[in-house]
Short mmCIF file of C-alpha atoms (C1' of nucleotides) in Angstrom, two decimals:
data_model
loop_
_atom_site.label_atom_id
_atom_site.label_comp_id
_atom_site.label_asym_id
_atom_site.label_seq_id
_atom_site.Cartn_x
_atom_site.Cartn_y
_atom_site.Cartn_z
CA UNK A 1 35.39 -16.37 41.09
CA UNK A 2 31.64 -15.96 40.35
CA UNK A 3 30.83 -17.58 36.99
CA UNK A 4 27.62 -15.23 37.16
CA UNK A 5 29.09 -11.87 37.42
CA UNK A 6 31.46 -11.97 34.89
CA UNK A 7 32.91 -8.58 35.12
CA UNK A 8 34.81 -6.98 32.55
CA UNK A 9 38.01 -5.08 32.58
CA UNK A 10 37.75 -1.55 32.51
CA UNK A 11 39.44 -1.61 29.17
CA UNK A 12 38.37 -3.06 25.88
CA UNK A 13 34.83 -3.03 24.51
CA UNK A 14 31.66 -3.40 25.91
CA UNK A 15 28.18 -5.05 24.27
CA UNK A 16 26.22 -2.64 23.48
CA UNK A 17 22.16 -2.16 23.13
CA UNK A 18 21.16 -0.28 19.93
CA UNK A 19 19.11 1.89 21.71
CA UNK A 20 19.27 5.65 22.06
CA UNK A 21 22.29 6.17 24.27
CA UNK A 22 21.37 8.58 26.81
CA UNK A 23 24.26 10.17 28.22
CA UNK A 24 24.60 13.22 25.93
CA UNK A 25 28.14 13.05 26.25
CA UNK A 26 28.52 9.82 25.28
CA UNK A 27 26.11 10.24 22.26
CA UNK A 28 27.99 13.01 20.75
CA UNK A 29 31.54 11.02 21.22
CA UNK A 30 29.84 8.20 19.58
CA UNK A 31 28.03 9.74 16.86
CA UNK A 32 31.59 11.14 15.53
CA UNK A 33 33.29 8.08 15.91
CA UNK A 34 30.67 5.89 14.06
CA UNK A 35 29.84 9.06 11.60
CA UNK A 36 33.81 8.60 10.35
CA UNK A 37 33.21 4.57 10.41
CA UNK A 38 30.32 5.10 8.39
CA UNK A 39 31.99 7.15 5.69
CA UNK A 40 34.91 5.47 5.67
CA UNK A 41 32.36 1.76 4.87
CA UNK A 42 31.20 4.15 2.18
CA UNK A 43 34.61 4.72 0.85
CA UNK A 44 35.57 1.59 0.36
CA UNK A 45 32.35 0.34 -0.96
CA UNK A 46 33.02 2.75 -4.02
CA UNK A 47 36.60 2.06 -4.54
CA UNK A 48 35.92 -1.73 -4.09
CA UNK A 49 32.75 -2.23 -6.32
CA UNK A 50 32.68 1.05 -8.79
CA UNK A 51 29.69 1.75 -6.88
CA UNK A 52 28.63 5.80 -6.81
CA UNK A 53 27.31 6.58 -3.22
CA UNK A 54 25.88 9.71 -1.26
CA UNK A 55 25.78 9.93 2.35
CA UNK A 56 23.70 13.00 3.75
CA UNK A 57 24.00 12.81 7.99
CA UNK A 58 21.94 15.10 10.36
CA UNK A 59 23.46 15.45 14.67
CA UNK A 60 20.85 15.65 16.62
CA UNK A 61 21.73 19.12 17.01
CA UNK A 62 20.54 19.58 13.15
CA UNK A 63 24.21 19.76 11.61
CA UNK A 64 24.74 18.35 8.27
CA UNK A 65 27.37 15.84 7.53
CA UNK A 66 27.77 14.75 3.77
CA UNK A 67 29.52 12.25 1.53
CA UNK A 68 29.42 11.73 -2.02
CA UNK A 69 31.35 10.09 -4.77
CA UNK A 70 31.98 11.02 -7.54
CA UNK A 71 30.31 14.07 -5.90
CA UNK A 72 26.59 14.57 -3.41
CA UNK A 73 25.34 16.73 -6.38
CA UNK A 74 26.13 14.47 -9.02
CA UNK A 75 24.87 10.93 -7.32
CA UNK A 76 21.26 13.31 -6.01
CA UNK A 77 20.94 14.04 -9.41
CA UNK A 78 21.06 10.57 -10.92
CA UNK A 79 18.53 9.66 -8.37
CA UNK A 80 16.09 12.41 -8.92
CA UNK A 81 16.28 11.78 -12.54
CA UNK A 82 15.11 8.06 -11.91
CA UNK A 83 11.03 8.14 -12.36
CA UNK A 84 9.62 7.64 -9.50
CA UNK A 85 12.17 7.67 -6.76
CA UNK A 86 11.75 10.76 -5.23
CA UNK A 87 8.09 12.50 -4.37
CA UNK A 88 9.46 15.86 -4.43
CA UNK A 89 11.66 15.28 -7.72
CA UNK A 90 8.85 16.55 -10.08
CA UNK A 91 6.36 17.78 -7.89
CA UNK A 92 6.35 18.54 -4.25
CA UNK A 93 2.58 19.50 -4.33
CA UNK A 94 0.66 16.53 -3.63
CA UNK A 95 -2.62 17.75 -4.93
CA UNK A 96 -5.94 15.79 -4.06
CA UNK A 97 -4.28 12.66 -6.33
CA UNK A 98 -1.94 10.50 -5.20
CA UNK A 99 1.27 11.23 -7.54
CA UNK A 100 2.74 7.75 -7.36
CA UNK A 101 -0.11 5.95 -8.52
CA UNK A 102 -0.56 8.75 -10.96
CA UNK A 103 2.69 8.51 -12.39
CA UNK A 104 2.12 4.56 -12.66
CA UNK A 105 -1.27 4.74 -14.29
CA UNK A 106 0.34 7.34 -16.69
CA UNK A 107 3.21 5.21 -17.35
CA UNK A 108 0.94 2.46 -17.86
CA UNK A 109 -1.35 4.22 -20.86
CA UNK A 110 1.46 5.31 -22.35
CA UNK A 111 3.01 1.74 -22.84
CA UNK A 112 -0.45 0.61 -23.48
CA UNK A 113 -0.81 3.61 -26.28
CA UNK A 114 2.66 2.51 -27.62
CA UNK A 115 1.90 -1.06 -27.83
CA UNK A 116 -1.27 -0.42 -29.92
CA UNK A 117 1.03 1.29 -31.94
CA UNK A 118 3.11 -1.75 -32.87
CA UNK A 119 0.52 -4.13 -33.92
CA UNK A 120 3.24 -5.54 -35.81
CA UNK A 121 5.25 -6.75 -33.68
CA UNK A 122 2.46 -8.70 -31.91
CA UNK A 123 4.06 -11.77 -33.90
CA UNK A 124 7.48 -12.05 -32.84
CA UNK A 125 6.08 -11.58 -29.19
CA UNK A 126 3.37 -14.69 -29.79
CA UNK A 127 5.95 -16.50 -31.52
CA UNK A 128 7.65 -16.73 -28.59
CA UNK A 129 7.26 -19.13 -24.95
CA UNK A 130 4.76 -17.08 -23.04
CA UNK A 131 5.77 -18.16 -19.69
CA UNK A 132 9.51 -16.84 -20.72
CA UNK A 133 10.92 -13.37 -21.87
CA UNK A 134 13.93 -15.22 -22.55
CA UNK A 135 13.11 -13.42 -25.94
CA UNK A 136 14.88 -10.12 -24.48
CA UNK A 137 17.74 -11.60 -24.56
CA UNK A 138 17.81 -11.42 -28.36
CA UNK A 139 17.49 -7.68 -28.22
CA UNK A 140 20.40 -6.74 -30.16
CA UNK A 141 21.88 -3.48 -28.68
CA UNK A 142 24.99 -3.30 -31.21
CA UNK A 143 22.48 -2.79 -34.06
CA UNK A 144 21.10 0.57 -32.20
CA UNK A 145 23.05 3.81 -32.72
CA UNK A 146 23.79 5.56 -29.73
CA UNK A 147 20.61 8.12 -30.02
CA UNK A 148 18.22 4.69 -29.95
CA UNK A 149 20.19 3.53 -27.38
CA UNK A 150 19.93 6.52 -25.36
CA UNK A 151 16.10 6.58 -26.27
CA UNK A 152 16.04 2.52 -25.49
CA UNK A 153 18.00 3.62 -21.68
CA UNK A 154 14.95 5.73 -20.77
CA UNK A 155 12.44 3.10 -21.32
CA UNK A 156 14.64 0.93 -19.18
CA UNK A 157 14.46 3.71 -16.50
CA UNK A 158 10.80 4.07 -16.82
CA UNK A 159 9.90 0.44 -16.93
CA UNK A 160 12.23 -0.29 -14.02
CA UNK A 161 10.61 2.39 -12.09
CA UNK A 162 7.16 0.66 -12.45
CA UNK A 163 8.14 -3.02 -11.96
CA UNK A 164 10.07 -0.74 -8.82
CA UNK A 165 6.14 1.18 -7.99
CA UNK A 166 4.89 -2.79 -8.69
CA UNK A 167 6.93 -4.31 -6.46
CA UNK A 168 6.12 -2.10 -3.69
CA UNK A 169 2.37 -2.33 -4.02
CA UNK A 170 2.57 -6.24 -4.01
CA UNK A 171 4.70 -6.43 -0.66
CA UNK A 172 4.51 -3.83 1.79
CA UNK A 173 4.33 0.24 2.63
CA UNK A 174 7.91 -0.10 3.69
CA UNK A 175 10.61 2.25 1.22
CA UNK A 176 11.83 0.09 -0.96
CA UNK A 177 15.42 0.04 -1.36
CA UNK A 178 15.72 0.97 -4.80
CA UNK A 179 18.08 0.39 -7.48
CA UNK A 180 19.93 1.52 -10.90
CA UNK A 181 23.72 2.09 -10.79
CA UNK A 182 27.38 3.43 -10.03
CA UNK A 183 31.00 7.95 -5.46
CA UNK A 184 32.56 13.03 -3.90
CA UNK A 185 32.75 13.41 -0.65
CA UNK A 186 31.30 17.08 0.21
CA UNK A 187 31.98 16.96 4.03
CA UNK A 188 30.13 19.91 5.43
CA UNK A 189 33.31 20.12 8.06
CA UNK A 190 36.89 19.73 7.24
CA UNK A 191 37.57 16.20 8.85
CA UNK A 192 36.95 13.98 6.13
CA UNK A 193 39.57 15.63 3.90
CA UNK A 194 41.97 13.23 4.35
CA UNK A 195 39.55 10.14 3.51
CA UNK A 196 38.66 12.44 0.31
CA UNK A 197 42.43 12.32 -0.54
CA UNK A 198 43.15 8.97 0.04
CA UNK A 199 39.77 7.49 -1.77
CA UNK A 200 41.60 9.75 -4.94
CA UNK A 201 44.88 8.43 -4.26
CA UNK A 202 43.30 5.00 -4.73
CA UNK A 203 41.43 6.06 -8.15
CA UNK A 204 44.43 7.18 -9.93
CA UNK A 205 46.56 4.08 -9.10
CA UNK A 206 43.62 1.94 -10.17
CA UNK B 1 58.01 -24.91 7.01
CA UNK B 2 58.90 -21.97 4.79
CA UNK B 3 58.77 -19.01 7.25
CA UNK B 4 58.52 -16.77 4.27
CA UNK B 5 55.50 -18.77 2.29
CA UNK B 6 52.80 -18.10 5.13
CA UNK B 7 49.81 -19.83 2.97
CA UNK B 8 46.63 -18.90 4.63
CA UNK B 9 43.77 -22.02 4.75
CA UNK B 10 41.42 -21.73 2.58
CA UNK B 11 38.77 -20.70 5.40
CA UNK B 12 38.37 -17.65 7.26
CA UNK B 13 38.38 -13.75 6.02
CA UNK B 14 41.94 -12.57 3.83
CA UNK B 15 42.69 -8.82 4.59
CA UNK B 16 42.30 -7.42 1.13
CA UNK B 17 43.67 -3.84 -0.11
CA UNK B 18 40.96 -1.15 -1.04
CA UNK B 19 41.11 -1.28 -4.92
CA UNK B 20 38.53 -2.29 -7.30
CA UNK B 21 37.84 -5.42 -7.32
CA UNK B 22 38.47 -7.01 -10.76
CA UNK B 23 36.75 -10.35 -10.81
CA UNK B 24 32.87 -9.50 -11.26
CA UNK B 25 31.19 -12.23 -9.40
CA UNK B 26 33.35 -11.25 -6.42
CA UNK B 27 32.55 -7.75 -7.03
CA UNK B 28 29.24 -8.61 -6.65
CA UNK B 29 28.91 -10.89 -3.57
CA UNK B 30 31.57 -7.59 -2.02
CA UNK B 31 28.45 -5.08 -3.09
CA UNK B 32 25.35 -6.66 -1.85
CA UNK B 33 27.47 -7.59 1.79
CA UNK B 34 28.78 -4.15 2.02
CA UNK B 35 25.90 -2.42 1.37
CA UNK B 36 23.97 -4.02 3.57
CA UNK B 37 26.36 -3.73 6.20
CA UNK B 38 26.09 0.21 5.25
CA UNK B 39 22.91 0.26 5.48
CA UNK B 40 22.64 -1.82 9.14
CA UNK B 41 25.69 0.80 10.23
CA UNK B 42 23.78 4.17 9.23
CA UNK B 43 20.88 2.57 11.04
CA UNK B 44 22.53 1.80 13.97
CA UNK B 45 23.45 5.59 14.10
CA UNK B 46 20.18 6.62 13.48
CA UNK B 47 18.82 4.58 16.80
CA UNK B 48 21.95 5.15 18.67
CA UNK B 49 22.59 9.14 17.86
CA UNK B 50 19.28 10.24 17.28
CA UNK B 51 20.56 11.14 13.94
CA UNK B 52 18.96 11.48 10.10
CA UNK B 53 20.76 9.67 7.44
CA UNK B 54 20.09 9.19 4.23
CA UNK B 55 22.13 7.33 2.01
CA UNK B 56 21.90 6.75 -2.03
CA UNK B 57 23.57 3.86 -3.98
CA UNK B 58 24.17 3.49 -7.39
CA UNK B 59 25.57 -0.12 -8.08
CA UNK B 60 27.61 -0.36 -10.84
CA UNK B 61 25.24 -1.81 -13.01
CA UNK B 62 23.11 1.11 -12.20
CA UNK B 63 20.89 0.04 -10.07
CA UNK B 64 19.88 2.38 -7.26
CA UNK B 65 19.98 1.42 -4.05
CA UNK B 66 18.48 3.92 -0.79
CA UNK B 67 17.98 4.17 3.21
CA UNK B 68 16.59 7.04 4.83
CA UNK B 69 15.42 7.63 8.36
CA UNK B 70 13.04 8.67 8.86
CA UNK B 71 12.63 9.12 5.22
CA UNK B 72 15.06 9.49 2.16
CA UNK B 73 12.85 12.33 0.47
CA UNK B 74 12.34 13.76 4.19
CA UNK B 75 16.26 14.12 4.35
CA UNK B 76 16.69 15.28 1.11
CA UNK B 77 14.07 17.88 1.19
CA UNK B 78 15.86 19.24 4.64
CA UNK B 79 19.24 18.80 3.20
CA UNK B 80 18.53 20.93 0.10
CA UNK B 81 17.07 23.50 2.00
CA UNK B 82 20.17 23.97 3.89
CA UNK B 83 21.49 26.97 1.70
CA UNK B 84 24.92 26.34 0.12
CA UNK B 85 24.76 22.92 1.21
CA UNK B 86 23.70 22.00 -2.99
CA UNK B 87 24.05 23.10 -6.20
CA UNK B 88 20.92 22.81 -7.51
CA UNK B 89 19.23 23.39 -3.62
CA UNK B 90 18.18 26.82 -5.01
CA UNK B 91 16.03 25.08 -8.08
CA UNK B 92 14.92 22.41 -6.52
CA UNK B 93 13.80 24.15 -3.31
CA UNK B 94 12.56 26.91 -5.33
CA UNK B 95 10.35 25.56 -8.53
CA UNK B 96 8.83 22.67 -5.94
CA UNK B 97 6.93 25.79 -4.80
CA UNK B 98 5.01 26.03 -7.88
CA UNK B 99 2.61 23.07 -8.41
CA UNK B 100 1.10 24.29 -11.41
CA UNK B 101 4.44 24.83 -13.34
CA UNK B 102 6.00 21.96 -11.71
CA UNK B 103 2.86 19.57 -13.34
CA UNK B 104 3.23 21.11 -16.73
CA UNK B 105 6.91 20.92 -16.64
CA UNK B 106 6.59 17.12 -15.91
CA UNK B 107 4.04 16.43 -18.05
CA UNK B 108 5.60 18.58 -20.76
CA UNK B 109 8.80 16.07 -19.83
CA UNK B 110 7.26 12.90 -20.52
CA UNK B 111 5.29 13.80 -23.45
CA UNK B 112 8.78 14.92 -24.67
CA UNK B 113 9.87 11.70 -23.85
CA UNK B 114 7.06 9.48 -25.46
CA UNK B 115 7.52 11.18 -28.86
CA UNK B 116 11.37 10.55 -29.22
CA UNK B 117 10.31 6.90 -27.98
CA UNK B 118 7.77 6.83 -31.32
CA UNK B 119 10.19 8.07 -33.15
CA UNK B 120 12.75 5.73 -32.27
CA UNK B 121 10.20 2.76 -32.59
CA UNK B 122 9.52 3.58 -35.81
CA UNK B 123 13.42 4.00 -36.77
CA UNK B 124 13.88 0.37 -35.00
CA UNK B 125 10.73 -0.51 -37.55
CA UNK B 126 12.33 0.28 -40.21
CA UNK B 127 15.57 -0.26 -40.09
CA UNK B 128 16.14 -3.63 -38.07
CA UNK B 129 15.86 -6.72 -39.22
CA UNK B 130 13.08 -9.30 -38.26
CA UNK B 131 15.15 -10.13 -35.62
CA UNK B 132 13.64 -6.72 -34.21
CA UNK B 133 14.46 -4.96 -31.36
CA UNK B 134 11.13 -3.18 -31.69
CA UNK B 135 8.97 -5.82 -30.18
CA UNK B 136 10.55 -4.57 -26.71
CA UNK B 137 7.86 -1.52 -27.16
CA UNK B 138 5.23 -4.14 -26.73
CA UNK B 139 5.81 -5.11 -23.51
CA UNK B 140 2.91 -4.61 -21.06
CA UNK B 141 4.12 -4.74 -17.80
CA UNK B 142 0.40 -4.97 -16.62
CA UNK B 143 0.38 -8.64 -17.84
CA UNK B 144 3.46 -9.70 -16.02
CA UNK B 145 3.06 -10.81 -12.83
CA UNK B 146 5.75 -10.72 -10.00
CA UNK B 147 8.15 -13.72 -10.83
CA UNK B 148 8.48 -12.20 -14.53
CA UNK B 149 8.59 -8.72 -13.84
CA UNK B 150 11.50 -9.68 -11.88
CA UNK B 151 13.27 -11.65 -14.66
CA UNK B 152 12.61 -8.56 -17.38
CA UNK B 153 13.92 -6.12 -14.26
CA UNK B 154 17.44 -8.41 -14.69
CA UNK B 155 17.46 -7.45 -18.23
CA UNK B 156 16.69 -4.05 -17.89
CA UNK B 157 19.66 -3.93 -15.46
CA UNK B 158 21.91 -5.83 -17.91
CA UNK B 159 21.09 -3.39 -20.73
CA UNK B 160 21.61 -0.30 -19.02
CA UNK B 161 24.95 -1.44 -17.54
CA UNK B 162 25.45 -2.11 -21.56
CA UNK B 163 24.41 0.74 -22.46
CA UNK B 164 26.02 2.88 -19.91
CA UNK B 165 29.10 1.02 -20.76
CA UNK B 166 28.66 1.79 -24.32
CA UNK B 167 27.95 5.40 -23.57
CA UNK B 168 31.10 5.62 -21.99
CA UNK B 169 32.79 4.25 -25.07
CA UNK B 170 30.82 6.60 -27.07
CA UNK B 171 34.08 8.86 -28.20
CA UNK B 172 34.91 5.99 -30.69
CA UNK B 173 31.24 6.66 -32.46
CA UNK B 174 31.35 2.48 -33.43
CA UNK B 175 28.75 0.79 -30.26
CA UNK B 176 30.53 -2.03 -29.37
CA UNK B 177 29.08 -5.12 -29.56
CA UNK B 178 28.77 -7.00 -26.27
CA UNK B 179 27.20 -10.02 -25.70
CA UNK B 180 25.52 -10.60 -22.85
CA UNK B 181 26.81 -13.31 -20.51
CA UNK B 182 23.87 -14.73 -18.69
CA UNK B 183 24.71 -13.58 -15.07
CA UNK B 184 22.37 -11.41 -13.68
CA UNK B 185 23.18 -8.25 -11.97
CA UNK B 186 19.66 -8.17 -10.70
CA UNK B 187 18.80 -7.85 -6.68
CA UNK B 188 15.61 -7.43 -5.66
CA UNK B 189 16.68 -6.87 -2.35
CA UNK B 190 15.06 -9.57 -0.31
CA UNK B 191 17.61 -9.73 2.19
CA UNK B 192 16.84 -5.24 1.85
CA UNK B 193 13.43 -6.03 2.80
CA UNK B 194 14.41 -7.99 6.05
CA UNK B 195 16.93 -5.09 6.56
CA UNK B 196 14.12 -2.63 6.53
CA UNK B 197 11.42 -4.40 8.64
CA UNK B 198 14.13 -4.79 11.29
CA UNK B 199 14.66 -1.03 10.93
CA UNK B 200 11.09 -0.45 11.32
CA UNK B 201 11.07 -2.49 13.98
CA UNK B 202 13.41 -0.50 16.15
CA UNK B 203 11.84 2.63 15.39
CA UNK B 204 8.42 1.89 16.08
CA UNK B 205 10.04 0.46 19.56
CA UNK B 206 11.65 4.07 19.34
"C1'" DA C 1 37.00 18.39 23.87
"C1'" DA C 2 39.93 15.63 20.83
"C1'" DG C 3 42.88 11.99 19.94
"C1'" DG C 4 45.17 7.46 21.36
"C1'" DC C 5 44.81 2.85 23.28
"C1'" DT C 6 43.05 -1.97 23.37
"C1'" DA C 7 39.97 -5.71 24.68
"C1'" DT C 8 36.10 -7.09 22.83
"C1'" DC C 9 32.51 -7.30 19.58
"C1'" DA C 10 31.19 -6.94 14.55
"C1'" DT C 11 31.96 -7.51 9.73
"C1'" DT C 12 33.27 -10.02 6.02
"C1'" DA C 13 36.45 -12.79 2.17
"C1'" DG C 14 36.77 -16.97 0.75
"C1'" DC C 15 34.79 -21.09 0.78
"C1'" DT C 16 31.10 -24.71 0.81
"C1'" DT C 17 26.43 -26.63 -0.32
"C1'" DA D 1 22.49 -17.78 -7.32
"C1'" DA D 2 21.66 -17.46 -2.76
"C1'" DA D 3 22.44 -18.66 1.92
"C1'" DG D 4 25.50 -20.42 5.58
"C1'" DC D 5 30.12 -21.02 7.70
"C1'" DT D 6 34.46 -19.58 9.88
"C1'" DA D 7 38.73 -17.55 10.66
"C1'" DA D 8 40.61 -13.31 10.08
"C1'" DT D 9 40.48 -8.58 9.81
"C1'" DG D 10 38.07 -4.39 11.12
"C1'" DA D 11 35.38 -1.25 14.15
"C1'" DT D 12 34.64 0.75 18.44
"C1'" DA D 13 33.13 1.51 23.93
"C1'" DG D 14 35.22 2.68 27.63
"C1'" DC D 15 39.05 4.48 29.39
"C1'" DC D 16 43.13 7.41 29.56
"C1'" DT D 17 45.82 11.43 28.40
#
DNA sequence: AAGGCTATCATTAGCTT
DNA sequence: AAAGCTAATGATAGCCT
């Protein structure tokens, strides 16, 4: 036996490179199979963590595979709704500015504008450690109705999305994986079906 | 040796069922290990398959989480030009071809959005106690640098889970008052970032 | 093709620092 | 809290039908 060539079996799985596989036969076999993995990971991530998750897959040949739960449409529209996390969610014409650093500058007078507005508050925030905003913590939600708190939510979206444009500046031009919260699954075929009823079976036990 | 009572060690993986998990902290660690392995599975397809996949995460907290190849907006925008494929495709592929009404709509948006915030600033002005809530308006983000931007991102994250939380609740009209319990739901995805520059890795070798 | 099989590789739940 | 470990479970490449 030749400790070198270790030859497998002809059954059981091979190692494989991630590279582009180029057998087109092969790539379309394994494309399915890891398409139906992948929505299946999605699946569970949802009915294991409450998490709300859309999945949008183009085959090479240009067909569209989706996922979503609670549903594609509703998850897309939380995350065009986020400031900031989609170019083409307010404006897909990107005139001679750059709209990024024009929503941030924006963003930015506005606080700035609001924060002039509330000299009085200038206190409490001196009163308190500079180094630390432990202060937030004292924020005291059950005292807002729910039309403050829903006015308070947006300026946790918008100041979220510029700590998010911040963060981005100060590390690299990669996409930063985003984040906020929360699963539909709108499979553009009919295979998925079955995951679909079984990911519903699971919500009305839990 | 009881053949019934087959106590597992304490090492090594347990196969779990797919229900929500109900212990937070594990809910947690289970989200930020299964999305990553998400992630490293769509891109894996994406080398492998030639494919485009995008793929949008809301944590439960709220906290968005995204990978696109070879962009999310680049799949969107291709997915929600697929006709029938979207709900709202026919808007949002339409009105994006309008810069001028798109801008105004926006701007028209936020400045929508900064007078309910004055007018909820000055509610909080009056109405709260010192202990104010108010001072939160104050905030310049520009002054923060990276280390505390992240610490007032947990916060933000901990008050919209509250306040999505509360919203649910909102059919008893009373906001429930929730104290919150010091763990942080924030990830500012380091481990994301390595994810990514290994994906950009491959496809520049691509 | 599409689905089943299975050896092998990959992921991860529970635990430890 | 975040990162590392390990034994189990889980996914799947190559083959077969």
């Amino acid at each position: 036996m030749n400790p070198i060539e270790t030859k497998k079996k002809g059954k059981g799985r091979n190692k494989i490179e991630i590279k582009r596989i180029d057998k087109e036969a092969n790539r379309q076999v394994c494309f399915s199979k890891r398409r139906q993995g992948l929505f299946k990971k999605a699946n569970e991530l949802c009915t294991l963590c409450g998490a709300e998750v859309t999945i949008i897959v183009f085959s090479i040949a240009g067909k569209p595979y989706s996922f979503g739960h609670p549903s594609v449409d509703h998850v897309l529209q939380r995350f065009l709704n986020v400031p900031g996390t989609s170019e083409f969610s307010r404006s897909a014409a990107t005139t001679s500015f750059d709209p990024l650093n024009e929503e941030l500058a924006y963003l930015c007078k506005k606080l700035e504008e609001e924060r002039n507005k509330s000299r009085a508050l200038k206190v409490a925030q001196k009163a308190l450690s500079p180094v630390s905003n432990s202060f937030l913590w004292d924020i005291n939600l059950s005292l807002m109705g729910m039309e403050e708190l829903t006015e308070y939510e947006k300026v946790l979206l918008e100041h979220q999305a510029i700590i998010s444009q911040l963060a981005r500046q100060s590390c690299c031009h990669a996409p930063v994986i985003r984040q906020i919260d929360g699963s539909s699954m709108a499979e553009v075929g009919e295979a998925d079906y079955l995951l679909l009823q079984q990911q519903w079976q699971n919500y009305e036990l839990a």
